[in-house]
Coordinates of C-alpha atoms in Angstrom, one line a residue:
M19 CA 59.5 14.5 2.9
S20 CA 57.5 17.4 4.2
L21 CA 54.1 17.2 6.0
F22 CA 52.7 19.3 3.6
L23 CA 53.9 17.3 0.7
R24 CA 52.2 14.0 2.1
T25 CA 49.4 15.4 3.2
L26 CA 49.5 16.4 -0.2
A27 CA 50.1 12.9 -2.0
L28 CA 47.8 11.3 0.2
Y29 CA 44.7 13.7 -0.7
S30 CA 45.8 13.5 -5.0
L31 CA 45.8 9.6 -4.2
T32 CA 42.5 9.7 -2.6
A33 CA 41.4 11.7 -5.7
I34 CA 42.6 9.2 -8.1
I35 CA 41.2 6.4 -6.7
A36 CA 37.4 8.0 -5.9
L37 CA 37.7 8.8 -9.5
A38 CA 38.7 5.9 -10.7
A39 CA 36.2 3.9 -8.5
S40 CA 34.1 6.5 -10.4
S41 CA 35.0 5.7 -13.8
E42 CA 34.7 1.8 -13.2
T43 CA 30.9 2.6 -12.5
T44 CA 30.2 4.1 -15.6
S45 CA 32.2 1.8 -17.7
H46 CA 30.0 -0.4 -16.5
F47 CA 26.8 1.3 -16.4
Q48 CA 27.7 2.2 -20.4
S49 CA 28.4 -1.4 -21.0
G50 CA 25.1 -2.2 -19.6
I51 CA 23.2 0.2 -22.4
E52 CA 24.6 -0.6 -25.2
S53 CA 24.5 -4.7 -24.6
Y54 CA 20.8 -3.4 -23.9
Q55 CA 20.2 -1.7 -27.5
N56 CA 22.3 -4.7 -28.9
S57 CA 19.5 -7.0 -27.4
E58 CA 22.0 -8.6 -25.2
Y59 CA 19.7 -8.6 -22.2
E60 CA 21.8 -11.4 -20.5
I61 CA 25.3 -9.3 -20.5
A62 CA 23.3 -6.0 -20.3
K63 CA 21.9 -8.0 -16.8
T64 CA 25.7 -8.9 -15.7
Q65 CA 26.9 -5.2 -16.5
F66 CA 23.9 -3.4 -14.6
T67 CA 24.5 -6.1 -11.7
V68 CA 28.1 -5.1 -11.0
A69 CA 27.2 -1.3 -11.8
L70 CA 24.8 -2.2 -8.8
E71 CA 27.4 -3.0 -7.1
L72 CA 30.2 -0.6 -7.0
E73 CA 27.3 1.8 -6.8
K74 CA 23.6 2.2 -5.9
T75 CA 22.2 4.6 -7.8
A76 CA 18.5 4.5 -9.3
A77 CA 19.6 4.6 -13.2
A78 CA 21.5 1.5 -13.1
H79 CA 18.2 -0.4 -11.3
H80 CA 15.8 1.2 -13.5
N81 CA 17.7 -0.1 -16.7
L82 CA 18.6 -3.5 -14.6
G83 CA 14.7 -3.5 -14.3
L84 CA 13.6 -3.2 -18.0
V85 CA 16.5 -5.5 -18.7
Y86 CA 14.8 -8.4 -16.4
F87 CA 11.2 -7.2 -18.2
K88 CA 12.8 -8.1 -21.6
L89 CA 14.5 -11.6 -20.1
N90 CA 10.5 -12.1 -19.2
A91 CA 11.0 -11.9 -15.4
P92 CA 8.4 -9.4 -14.5
A93 CA 8.8 -9.7 -10.2
E94 CA 12.9 -8.9 -10.3
A95 CA 11.5 -6.0 -12.8
V96 CA 8.9 -4.4 -10.6
W97 CA 11.4 -5.2 -7.9
Q98 CA 14.3 -3.5 -9.4
L99 CA 11.7 -0.2 -10.7
E100 CA 10.4 0.0 -7.4
R101 CA 14.2 0.1 -6.2
A102 CA 14.5 3.0 -8.6
Q103 CA 11.6 5.0 -8.0
L104 CA 12.2 4.9 -4.0
L105 CA 15.7 6.1 -4.7
E106 CA 14.4 9.0 -6.9
P107 CA 10.6 9.7 -6.2
F108 CA 10.2 12.6 -8.3
N109 CA 11.2 10.9 -11.4
A110 CA 8.0 10.4 -13.5
D111 CA 9.9 8.1 -16.3
Y112 CA 10.8 5.9 -13.4
R113 CA 7.3 5.8 -12.3
Y114 CA 5.3 5.5 -15.7
K115 CA 7.6 2.2 -16.2
L116 CA 6.9 0.8 -13.2
E117 CA 3.1 1.5 -13.7
T118 CA 3.3 0.4 -16.9
V119 CA 5.1 -3.4 -15.7
R120 CA 2.6 -3.5 -12.5
Q121 CA -0.6 -3.0 -15.4
E122 CA 1.0 -5.4 -17.3
L123 CA 1.2 -8.1 -14.7
G124 CA -2.6 -7.0 -13.0
L125 CA -0.7 -5.5 -10.3
F126 CA -2.2 -1.7 -9.2
A127 CA -0.5 0.3 -6.4
G128 CA -1.2 3.6 -4.9
S129 CA 1.4 6.5 -5.5
A130 CA 4.1 6.8 -2.9
K131 CA 3.1 8.6 -0.1
W132 CA 3.4 12.1 1.3
Y133 CA 6.1 11.1 3.8
T134 CA 7.9 9.3 1.3
L135 CA 8.3 12.2 -1.2
A136 CA 8.8 14.7 2.3
S137 CA 11.6 12.2 2.9
A138 CA 13.0 11.9 -0.4
A139 CA 13.0 16.0 -1.2
L140 CA 16.3 16.6 0.8
S141 CA 19.4 14.5 0.8
S142 CA 20.8 12.4 4.1
K143 CA 22.9 14.7 4.5
T144 CA 21.1 18.1 4.4
W145 CA 18.4 16.2 7.2
L146 CA 21.6 15.2 9.3
I147 CA 22.5 19.0 9.2
L148 CA 19.3 19.8 9.5
A149 CA 18.7 17.8 12.8
T150 CA 22.5 19.1 14.1
V151 CA 21.7 22.4 13.9
S152 CA 18.1 22.3 15.4
F153 CA 19.3 20.0 18.5
W154 CA 22.0 22.3 19.5
L155 CA 20.2 25.4 18.8
L156 CA 17.1 24.2 21.1
L157 CA 20.2 23.5 23.6
A158 CA 21.3 27.0 23.4
V159 CA 17.9 28.4 23.3
V160 CA 17.3 26.2 27.2
I161 CA 20.3 26.8 28.6
L162 CA 21.1 29.8 28.0
P163 CA 18.8 31.8 29.4
R164 CA 19.2 29.6 32.8
L165 CA 22.8 30.8 33.0
R166 CA 22.1 33.8 32.7
E167 CA 19.2 33.6 35.0
T168 CA 16.5 35.8 32.6
K169 CA 13.3 34.7 31.6
A170 CA 13.1 33.7 28.1
N171 CA 11.5 36.3 25.7
I172 CA 9.1 36.0 23.2
G173 CA 11.9 35.4 20.1
L174 CA 14.0 32.8 22.1
K175 CA 10.6 31.3 22.2
A176 CA 9.5 31.1 19.0
L177 CA 13.2 29.9 18.2
R178 CA 12.6 27.3 20.9
G179 CA 9.7 26.4 19.0
I180 CA 11.1 26.3 15.6
S181 CA 14.0 23.7 17.0
I182 CA 11.7 21.7 18.3
T183 CA 9.7 20.9 15.0
V184 CA 12.7 20.8 12.9
F185 CA 14.0 18.2 14.6
I186 CA 11.2 16.2 15.3
L187 CA 10.3 16.5 11.5
S188 CA 14.1 15.4 10.4
I189 CA 14.6 12.6 12.6
P190 CA 12.3 10.7 11.1
S191 CA 12.8 11.9 7.9
L192 CA 16.6 10.7 7.8
W193 CA 16.1 7.3 9.5
L194 CA 13.1 7.1 6.1
H195 CA 15.3 8.3 3.8
Q196 CA 18.3 6.0 4.8
R197 CA 15.8 2.7 4.8
L198 CA 14.8 3.9 1.2
L199 CA 18.9 3.6 0.6
Q200 CA 19.3 0.4 1.7

């Protein structure tokens, strides 16, 4: 078998496995929704828990929180709804349901901090790309003028300042974004 065919077979197998895992998660999630709508909350709890073990999503945390609320487990409901809001801080529905459950428990919390919202504005991958590009650009802007034994002009100085700023902002945002996903 040629190298091309082996590579093609490997990529095909990887795609099939990824698709199967995705459909399994969707299957458990949909089963949980159906059980919730039929007022079978224990079954729904099990299905959403399995879906979360396969893939952590804000929707699964949100629905599991609603199930816990129906099962009169408010602490677990708040925790799951908070996880959903941390994963998707701009989702007004998640924020509304979390605040509603908190009000029923007598817990009043403020809104999400500005830096949490800023961190969630971009994905982890995007923050990582910004950090990497700004680091290498900063390195090039600092080293290249020294290698050429010339002074940096105003454009290079501006680029250096922008690179430093982006790098300084992207590292904590990347860390916070990863922390929120755990």
